[in-house]
Amino acid sequence: DGGITQSPKYLFRKEGQNVTLSCEQNLNHDAMYWYRQDPGQGLRLIYYSQIVNDFQKGDIAEGYSVSREKKESFPLTVTSAQKNPTAFYLCASKNTGTNTGELFFGEGSRLTVL
Amino acid sequence: AQTVTQSQPEMSVQEAETVTLSCTYDTSENNYYLFWYKQPPSRQMILVIRQEAYKQQNATENRFSVNFQKAAKSFSLKISDSQLGDTAMYFCAFMNIMRFGAGTRLTVKP
């Protein structure tokens, strides 16, 4: 089945460590997105990529980094510079070739800093 | 700046009744897409309904319908005959900029 796979589902990190969240899609979508979800703040856009080897900062990119070396993959690294990284992270993709604009989401990754 | 605002952090409704969730947005664009997503306790994001701005007719999907007021930049979601399974967070989204509102937590009471 086509879809978006995020891993790991749960991740624990010590302060000062970098961690990488994986996002893989087999929907053949060009665009991919990373959102952060905190209670009461909805989904906030971290980074997005419209095409391979290109990506742009979203609203809260500080302390995060991404790469887009393959169409299927858009990993997110939470660096030690991110002051409050404990959150739920959602990856999404979109087919830019259609007009519907719908985002397809993964199941999310819960990051907890100990 | 383009923003999406949901002014109701929490709402509740009795089973089988109707509830309306509000959403307003700000944009200078003329053509765009608006969506409502549902996030149940599983945290999986599920598309509920979509509206294209150039279409004057309000979108409807079974028990879910929208009241789209383009001039007022308003996009409310009406859930009819509410069911216990409708209990979830609901997010309004403006898809041209991939931005979401803060969400409304809806509880359907038996």
PDB file of C-alpha atoms in Angstrom:
ATOM      1  CA  ASP A   1       0.000   0.000   0.000  1.00  0.00           C
ATOM      2  CA  GLY A   2       1.155   3.525  -0.741  1.00  0.00           C
ATOM      3  CA  GLY A   3       1.762   5.785   2.184  1.00  0.00           C
ATOM      4  CA  ILE A   4       4.117   7.671   4.433  1.00  0.00           C
ATOM      5  CA  THR A   5       6.211   5.911   7.036  1.00  0.00           C
ATOM      6  CA  GLN A   6       7.736   7.715   9.969  1.00  0.00           C
ATOM      7  CA  SER A   7      10.226   6.147  12.343  1.00  0.00           C
ATOM      8  CA  PRO A   8      10.790   5.740  15.135  1.00  0.00           C
ATOM      9  CA  LYS A   9       7.355   6.140  16.640  1.00  0.00           C
ATOM     10  CA  TYR A  10       8.801   7.008  20.044  1.00  0.00           C
ATOM     11  CA  LEU A  11      12.254   8.414  20.696  1.00  0.00           C
ATOM     12  CA  PHE A  12      14.018   9.494  23.854  1.00  0.00           C
ATOM     13  CA  ARG A  13      16.997  11.796  23.801  1.00  0.00           C
ATOM     14  CA  LYS A  14      19.354  13.189  26.349  1.00  0.00           C
ATOM     15  CA  GLU A  15      19.982  16.897  26.331  1.00  0.00           C
ATOM     16  CA  GLY A  16      22.799  17.860  23.992  1.00  0.00           C
ATOM     17  CA  GLN A  17      22.264  14.989  21.573  1.00  0.00           C
ATOM     18  CA  ASN A  18      21.218  15.282  17.955  1.00  0.00           C
ATOM     19  CA  VAL A  19      18.510  12.918  16.755  1.00  0.00           C
ATOM     20  CA  THR A  20      17.187  12.169  13.289  1.00  0.00           C
ATOM     21  CA  LEU A  21      13.571  11.355  12.492  1.00  0.00           C
ATOM     22  CA  SER A  22      12.953   9.356   9.358  1.00  0.00           C
ATOM     23  CA  CYS A  23      10.199  10.025   6.818  1.00  0.00           C
ATOM     24  CA  GLU A  24       9.750   7.847   3.730  1.00  0.00           C
ATOM     25  CA  GLN A  25       6.958   7.990   1.174  1.00  0.00           C
ATOM     26  CA  ASN A  26       6.107   5.732  -1.781  1.00  0.00           C
ATOM     27  CA  LEU A  27       3.349   7.954  -3.159  1.00  0.00           C
ATOM     28  CA  ASN A  28       5.657   9.494  -5.766  1.00  0.00           C
ATOM     29  CA  HIS A  29       4.926  12.930  -4.329  1.00  0.00           C
ATOM     30  CA  ASP A  30       7.247  15.800  -5.114  1.00  0.00           C
ATOM     31  CA  ALA A  31       6.607  17.896  -2.008  1.00  0.00           C
ATOM     32  CA  MET A  32       7.295  16.887   1.579  1.00  0.00           C
ATOM     33  CA  TYR A  33       6.776  18.714   4.857  1.00  0.00           C
ATOM     34  CA  TRP A  34       7.699  18.513   8.542  1.00  0.00           C
ATOM     35  CA  TYR A  35       5.374  19.823  11.237  1.00  0.00           C
ATOM     36  CA  ARG A  36       5.740  20.073  14.962  1.00  0.00           C
ATOM     37  CA  GLN A  37       2.687  19.679  17.191  1.00  0.00           C
ATOM     38  CA  ASP A  38       2.500  20.996  20.736  1.00  0.00           C
ATOM     39  CA  PRO A  39      -0.631  21.114  22.912  1.00  0.00           C
ATOM     40  CA  GLY A  40      -2.777  24.139  22.092  1.00  0.00           C
ATOM     41  CA  GLN A  41      -0.600  25.277  19.190  1.00  0.00           C
ATOM     42  CA  GLY A  42      -1.750  23.090  16.371  1.00  0.00           C
ATOM     43  CA  LEU A  43       0.712  22.171  13.647  1.00  0.00           C
ATOM     44  CA  ARG A  44       3.628  24.455  12.978  1.00  0.00           C
ATOM     45  CA  LEU A  45       5.698  24.158   9.818  1.00  0.00           C
ATOM     46  CA  ILE A  46       9.389  23.404  10.366  1.00  0.00           C
ATOM     47  CA  TYR A  47      10.780  22.754   6.875  1.00  0.00           C
ATOM     48  CA  TYR A  48       9.435  21.807   3.497  1.00  0.00           C
ATOM     49  CA  SER A  49      10.783  20.591   0.180  1.00  0.00           C
ATOM     50  CA  GLN A  50       9.093  21.029  -3.187  1.00  0.00           C
ATOM     51  CA  ILE A  51      11.653  19.040  -5.136  1.00  0.00           C
ATOM     52  CA  VAL A  52      14.708  16.861  -4.668  1.00  0.00           C
ATOM     53  CA  ASN A  53      17.864  18.678  -3.506  1.00  0.00           C
ATOM     54  CA  ASP A  54      15.907  21.766  -2.494  1.00  0.00           C
ATOM     55  CA  PHE A  55      14.191  22.758   0.746  1.00  0.00           C
ATOM     56  CA  GLN A  56      12.971  25.882   2.517  1.00  0.00           C
ATOM     57  CA  LYS A  57      12.585  26.973   6.112  1.00  0.00           C
ATOM     58  CA  GLY A  58       9.130  27.079   7.596  1.00  0.00           C
ATOM     59  CA  ASP A  59       7.998  29.116  10.583  1.00  0.00           C
ATOM     60  CA  ILE A  60      10.087  27.412  13.276  1.00  0.00           C
ATOM     61  CA  ALA A  61      13.228  26.099  11.535  1.00  0.00           C
ATOM     62  CA  GLU A  62      15.737  27.146  14.213  1.00  0.00           C
ATOM     63  CA  GLY A  63      17.414  24.132  15.787  1.00  0.00           C
ATOM     64  CA  TYR A  64      16.368  21.767  12.999  1.00  0.00           C
ATOM     65  CA  SER A  65      17.968  20.601   9.760  1.00  0.00           C
ATOM     66  CA  VAL A  66      16.759  18.526   6.813  1.00  0.00           C
ATOM     67  CA  SER A  67      18.009  16.952   3.600  1.00  0.00           C
ATOM     68  CA  ARG A  68      16.248  15.843   0.444  1.00  0.00           C
ATOM     69  CA  GLU A  69      18.663  13.658  -1.480  1.00  0.00           C
ATOM     70  CA  LYS A  70      15.964  11.303  -2.729  1.00  0.00           C
ATOM     71  CA  LYS A  71      12.371  11.945  -3.735  1.00  0.00           C
ATOM     72  CA  GLU A  72      11.139   9.321  -1.297  1.00  0.00           C
ATOM     73  CA  SER A  73      12.987  10.523   1.775  1.00  0.00           C
ATOM     74  CA  PHE A  74      12.965  13.695   3.876  1.00  0.00           C
ATOM     75  CA  PRO A  75      14.727  13.128   7.222  1.00  0.00           C
ATOM     76  CA  LEU A  76      14.565  15.706   9.990  1.00  0.00           C
ATOM     77  CA  THR A  77      17.440  16.221  12.421  1.00  0.00           C
ATOM     78  CA  VAL A  78      16.664  17.799  15.754  1.00  0.00           C
ATOM     79  CA  THR A  79      19.916  19.376  16.867  1.00  0.00           C
ATOM     80  CA  SER A  80      21.134  20.288  20.326  1.00  0.00           C
ATOM     81  CA  ALA A  81      20.423  23.920  19.408  1.00  0.00           C
ATOM     82  CA  GLN A  82      16.688  23.245  19.638  1.00  0.00           C
ATOM     83  CA  LYS A  83      15.859  24.473  23.142  1.00  0.00           C
ATOM     84  CA  ASN A  84      12.565  22.685  23.633  1.00  0.00           C
ATOM     85  CA  PRO A  85      12.505  19.647  21.351  1.00  0.00           C
ATOM     86  CA  THR A  86       9.961  17.528  23.240  1.00  0.00           C
ATOM     87  CA  ALA A  87       6.999  17.366  20.874  1.00  0.00           C
ATOM     88  CA  PHE A  88       5.063  15.274  18.390  1.00  0.00           C
ATOM     89  CA  TYR A  89       6.463  15.485  14.867  1.00  0.00           C
ATOM     90  CA  LEU A  90       4.425  14.891  11.730  1.00  0.00           C
ATOM     91  CA  CYS A  91       5.717  14.361   8.223  1.00  0.00           C
ATOM     92  CA  ALA A  92       3.465  14.940   5.220  1.00  0.00           C
ATOM     93  CA  SER A  93       3.639  14.847   1.450  1.00  0.00           C
ATOM     94  CA  LYS A  94       1.691  16.328  -1.408  1.00  0.00           C
ATOM     95  CA  ASN A  95       1.343  15.685  -5.101  1.00  0.00           C
ATOM     96  CA  THR A  96       2.117  19.041  -6.686  1.00  0.00           C
ATOM     97  CA  GLY A  97       0.868  17.789 -10.029  1.00  0.00           C
ATOM     98  CA  THR A  98      -2.772  17.955  -8.968  1.00  0.00           C
ATOM     99  CA  ASN A  99      -5.003  20.827  -7.943  1.00  0.00           C
ATOM    100  CA  THR A 100      -6.449  19.240  -4.825  1.00  0.00           C
ATOM    101  CA  GLY A 101      -3.687  20.406  -2.511  1.00  0.00           C
ATOM    102  CA  GLU A 102      -4.328  17.591  -0.030  1.00  0.00           C
ATOM    103  CA  LEU A 103      -1.574  16.673   2.412  1.00  0.00           C
ATOM    104  CA  PHE A 104      -1.017  13.016   3.254  1.00  0.00           C
ATOM    105  CA  PHE A 105       0.391  12.406   6.725  1.00  0.00           C
ATOM    106  CA  GLY A 106       2.521   9.814   8.436  1.00  0.00           C
ATOM    107  CA  GLU A 107       1.604   8.487  11.865  1.00  0.00           C
ATOM    108  CA  GLY A 108       4.026  10.774  13.652  1.00  0.00           C
ATOM    109  CA  SER A 109       7.049  10.502  15.921  1.00  0.00           C
ATOM    110  CA  ARG A 110       6.979  11.408  19.592  1.00  0.00           C
ATOM    111  CA  LEU A 111      10.294  12.851  20.790  1.00  0.00           C
ATOM    112  CA  THR A 112      10.967  13.200  24.503  1.00  0.00           C
ATOM    113  CA  VAL A 113      14.050  14.849  25.924  1.00  0.00           C
ATOM    114  CA  LEU A 114      15.114  13.405  29.248  1.00  0.00           C
TER     115      LEU A 114
ATOM    116  CA  ALA B   1       1.015  37.648   6.753  1.00  0.00           C
ATOM    117  CA  GLN B   2      -1.243  34.775   5.935  1.00  0.00           C
ATOM    118  CA  THR B   3      -2.783  33.196   9.023  1.00  0.00           C
ATOM    119  CA  VAL B   4      -5.392  30.659  10.048  1.00  0.00           C
ATOM    120  CA  THR B   5      -7.393  31.221  13.237  1.00  0.00           C
ATOM    121  CA  GLN B   6      -9.572  28.819  15.159  1.00  0.00           C
ATOM    122  CA  SER B   7     -11.087  30.711  18.064  1.00  0.00           C
ATOM    123  CA  GLN B   8     -12.675  27.760  19.882  1.00  0.00           C
ATOM    124  CA  PRO B   9     -10.049  25.694  21.746  1.00  0.00           C
ATOM    125  CA  GLU B  10     -12.660  23.237  23.043  1.00  0.00           C
ATOM    126  CA  MET B  11     -16.250  22.366  22.250  1.00  0.00           C
ATOM    127  CA  SER B  12     -18.666  19.660  23.242  1.00  0.00           C
ATOM    128  CA  VAL B  13     -21.881  18.358  21.753  1.00  0.00           C
ATOM    129  CA  GLN B  14     -24.445  15.736  22.648  1.00  0.00           C
ATOM    130  CA  GLU B  15     -24.591  12.659  20.494  1.00  0.00           C
ATOM    131  CA  ALA B  16     -26.943  13.076  17.494  1.00  0.00           C
ATOM    132  CA  GLU B  17     -26.886  16.866  17.720  1.00  0.00           C
ATOM    133  CA  THR B  18     -25.249  19.382  15.380  1.00  0.00           C
ATOM    134  CA  VAL B  19     -22.118  21.388  16.090  1.00  0.00           C
ATOM    135  CA  THR B  20     -20.277  24.072  14.139  1.00  0.00           C
ATOM    136  CA  LEU B  21     -16.543  24.722  14.371  1.00  0.00           C
ATOM    137  CA  SER B  22     -15.245  28.126  13.298  1.00  0.00           C
ATOM    138  CA  CYS B  23     -12.231  29.062  11.217  1.00  0.00           C
ATOM    139  CA  THR B  24     -11.091  32.350   9.744  1.00  0.00           C
ATOM    140  CA  TYR B  25      -8.092  33.044   7.590  1.00  0.00           C
ATOM    141  CA  ASP B  26      -6.260  35.920   6.078  1.00  0.00           C
ATOM    142  CA  THR B  27      -4.956  36.014   2.533  1.00  0.00           C
ATOM    143  CA  SER B  28      -4.585  38.298  -0.436  1.00  0.00           C
ATOM    144  CA  GLU B  29      -4.849  35.430  -2.904  1.00  0.00           C
ATOM    145  CA  ASN B  30      -7.955  34.864  -4.973  1.00  0.00           C
ATOM    146  CA  ASN B  31      -7.719  31.137  -5.598  1.00  0.00           C
ATOM    147  CA  TYR B  32      -6.824  28.734  -2.830  1.00  0.00           C
ATOM    148  CA  TYR B  33      -7.797  25.549  -1.043  1.00  0.00           C
ATOM    149  CA  LEU B  34      -9.182  25.126   2.439  1.00  0.00           C
ATOM    150  CA  PHE B  35      -9.353  21.877   4.348  1.00  0.00           C
ATOM    151  CA  TRP B  36     -10.607  20.461   7.600  1.00  0.00           C
ATOM    152  CA  TYR B  37      -8.558  17.654   9.104  1.00  0.00           C
ATOM    153  CA  LYS B  38      -9.530  15.439  12.014  1.00  0.00           C
ATOM    154  CA  GLN B  39      -7.018  14.038  14.502  1.00  0.00           C
ATOM    155  CA  PRO B  40      -8.497  11.323  16.742  1.00  0.00           C
ATOM    156  CA  PRO B  41      -6.670  10.038  19.844  1.00  0.00           C
ATOM    157  CA  SER B  42      -4.565   7.819  17.567  1.00  0.00           C
ATOM    158  CA  ARG B  43      -3.056  11.122  16.295  1.00  0.00           C
ATOM    159  CA  GLN B  44      -3.426  10.080  12.665  1.00  0.00           C
ATOM    160  CA  MET B  45      -4.419  13.083  10.553  1.00  0.00           C
ATOM    161  CA  ILE B  46      -7.541  12.366   8.504  1.00  0.00           C
ATOM    162  CA  LEU B  47      -8.921  14.620   5.787  1.00  0.00           C
ATOM    163  CA  VAL B  48     -12.551  15.476   6.507  1.00  0.00           C
ATOM    164  CA  ILE B  49     -13.521  17.898   3.766  1.00  0.00           C
ATOM    165  CA  ARG B  50     -12.020  20.330   1.267  1.00  0.00           C
ATOM    166  CA  GLN B  51     -13.206  23.541  -0.382  1.00  0.00           C
ATOM    167  CA  GLU B  52     -11.792  25.272  -3.434  1.00  0.00           C
ATOM    168  CA  ALA B  53     -12.133  29.032  -3.198  1.00  0.00           C
ATOM    169  CA  TYR B  54     -13.320  29.525  -6.771  1.00  0.00           C
ATOM    170  CA  LYS B  55     -16.295  27.230  -6.160  1.00  0.00           C
ATOM    171  CA  GLN B  56     -19.250  29.087  -4.691  1.00  0.00           C
ATOM    172  CA  GLN B  57     -21.055  25.923  -3.653  1.00  0.00           C
ATOM    173  CA  ASN B  58     -20.297  24.755  -0.142  1.00  0.00           C
ATOM    174  CA  ALA B  59     -18.653  21.352   0.071  1.00  0.00           C
ATOM    175  CA  THR B  60     -20.497  18.443   1.674  1.00  0.00           C
ATOM    176  CA  GLU B  61     -19.278  14.998   2.700  1.00  0.00           C
ATOM    177  CA  ASN B  62     -22.025  12.916   4.318  1.00  0.00           C
ATOM    178  CA  ARG B  63     -22.582  14.409   7.796  1.00  0.00           C
ATOM    179  CA  PHE B  64     -19.893  17.058   7.300  1.00  0.00           C
ATOM    180  CA  SER B  65     -20.469  20.323   5.486  1.00  0.00           C
ATOM    181  CA  VAL B  66     -18.820  23.705   5.331  1.00  0.00           C
ATOM    182  CA  ASN B  67     -20.067  27.259   5.303  1.00  0.00           C
ATOM    183  CA  PHE B  68     -17.561  29.068   3.106  1.00  0.00           C
ATOM    184  CA  GLN B  69     -17.831  32.835   3.121  1.00  0.00           C
ATOM    185  CA  LYS B  70     -15.076  34.081   0.828  1.00  0.00           C
ATOM    186  CA  ALA B  71     -15.611  37.789   1.396  1.00  0.00           C
ATOM    187  CA  ALA B  72     -15.558  37.303   5.154  1.00  0.00           C
ATOM    188  CA  LYS B  73     -12.656  34.828   4.891  1.00  0.00           C
ATOM    189  CA  SER B  74     -14.572  32.369   6.988  1.00  0.00           C
ATOM    190  CA  PHE B  75     -14.639  28.590   6.671  1.00  0.00           C
ATOM    191  CA  SER B  76     -16.726  26.835   9.318  1.00  0.00           C
ATOM    192  CA  LEU B  77     -17.334  23.102   9.629  1.00  0.00           C
ATOM    193  CA  LYS B  78     -20.766  21.747  10.509  1.00  0.00           C
ATOM    194  CA  ILE B  79     -21.077  18.221  11.851  1.00  0.00           C
ATOM    195  CA  SER B  80     -24.613  16.878  11.792  1.00  0.00           C
ATOM    196  CA  ASP B  81     -25.916  13.897  13.765  1.00  0.00           C
ATOM    197  CA  SER B  82     -22.729  13.854  15.862  1.00  0.00           C
ATOM    198  CA  GLN B  83     -21.334  10.439  16.719  1.00  0.00           C
ATOM    199  CA  LEU B  84     -19.030   9.327  19.518  1.00  0.00           C
ATOM    200  CA  GLY B  85     -16.380   8.597  16.881  1.00  0.00           C
ATOM    201  CA  ASP B  86     -16.320  12.271  15.943  1.00  0.00           C
ATOM    202  CA  THR B  87     -14.493  13.024  19.193  1.00  0.00           C
ATOM    203  CA  ALA B  88     -11.151  14.416  18.036  1.00  0.00           C
ATOM    204  CA  MET B  89      -9.059  17.484  17.411  1.00  0.00           C
ATOM    205  CA  TYR B  90     -10.176  19.356  14.313  1.00  0.00           C
ATOM    206  CA  PHE B  91      -7.773  21.531  12.342  1.00  0.00           C
ATOM    207  CA  CYS B  92      -8.592  24.055   9.688  1.00  0.00           C
ATOM    208  CA  ALA B  93      -5.890  24.378   7.031  1.00  0.00           C
ATOM    209  CA  PHE B  94      -5.047  26.877   4.304  1.00  0.00           C
ATOM    210  CA  MET B  95      -3.293  24.786   1.755  1.00  0.00           C
ATOM    211  CA  ASN B  96      -1.631  27.365  -0.451  1.00  0.00           C
ATOM    212  CA  ILE B  97       0.755  28.113   2.402  1.00  0.00           C
ATOM    213  CA  MET B  98       0.461  24.753   4.162  1.00  0.00           C
ATOM    214  CA  ARG B  99      -0.570  26.386   7.425  1.00  0.00           C
ATOM    215  CA  PHE B 100      -2.932  25.070  10.072  1.00  0.00           C
ATOM    216  CA  GLY B 101      -5.030  26.645  12.788  1.00  0.00           C
ATOM    217  CA  ALA B 102      -4.425  25.863  16.460  1.00  0.00           C
ATOM    218  CA  GLY B 103      -7.230  23.315  16.492  1.00  0.00           C
ATOM    219  CA  THR B 104     -10.540  22.735  18.255  1.00  0.00           C
ATOM    220  CA  ARG B 105     -10.901  19.802  20.615  1.00  0.00           C
ATOM    221  CA  LEU B 106     -14.393  18.372  20.072  1.00  0.00           C
ATOM    222  CA  THR B 107     -15.965  15.990  22.557  1.00  0.00           C
ATOM    223  CA  VAL B 108     -19.160  14.165  21.676  1.00  0.00           C
ATOM    224  CA  LYS B 109     -21.058  13.187  24.811  1.00  0.00           C
ATOM    225  CA  PRO B 110     -23.340  10.154  24.964  1.00  0.00           C
TER     226      PRO B 110
END
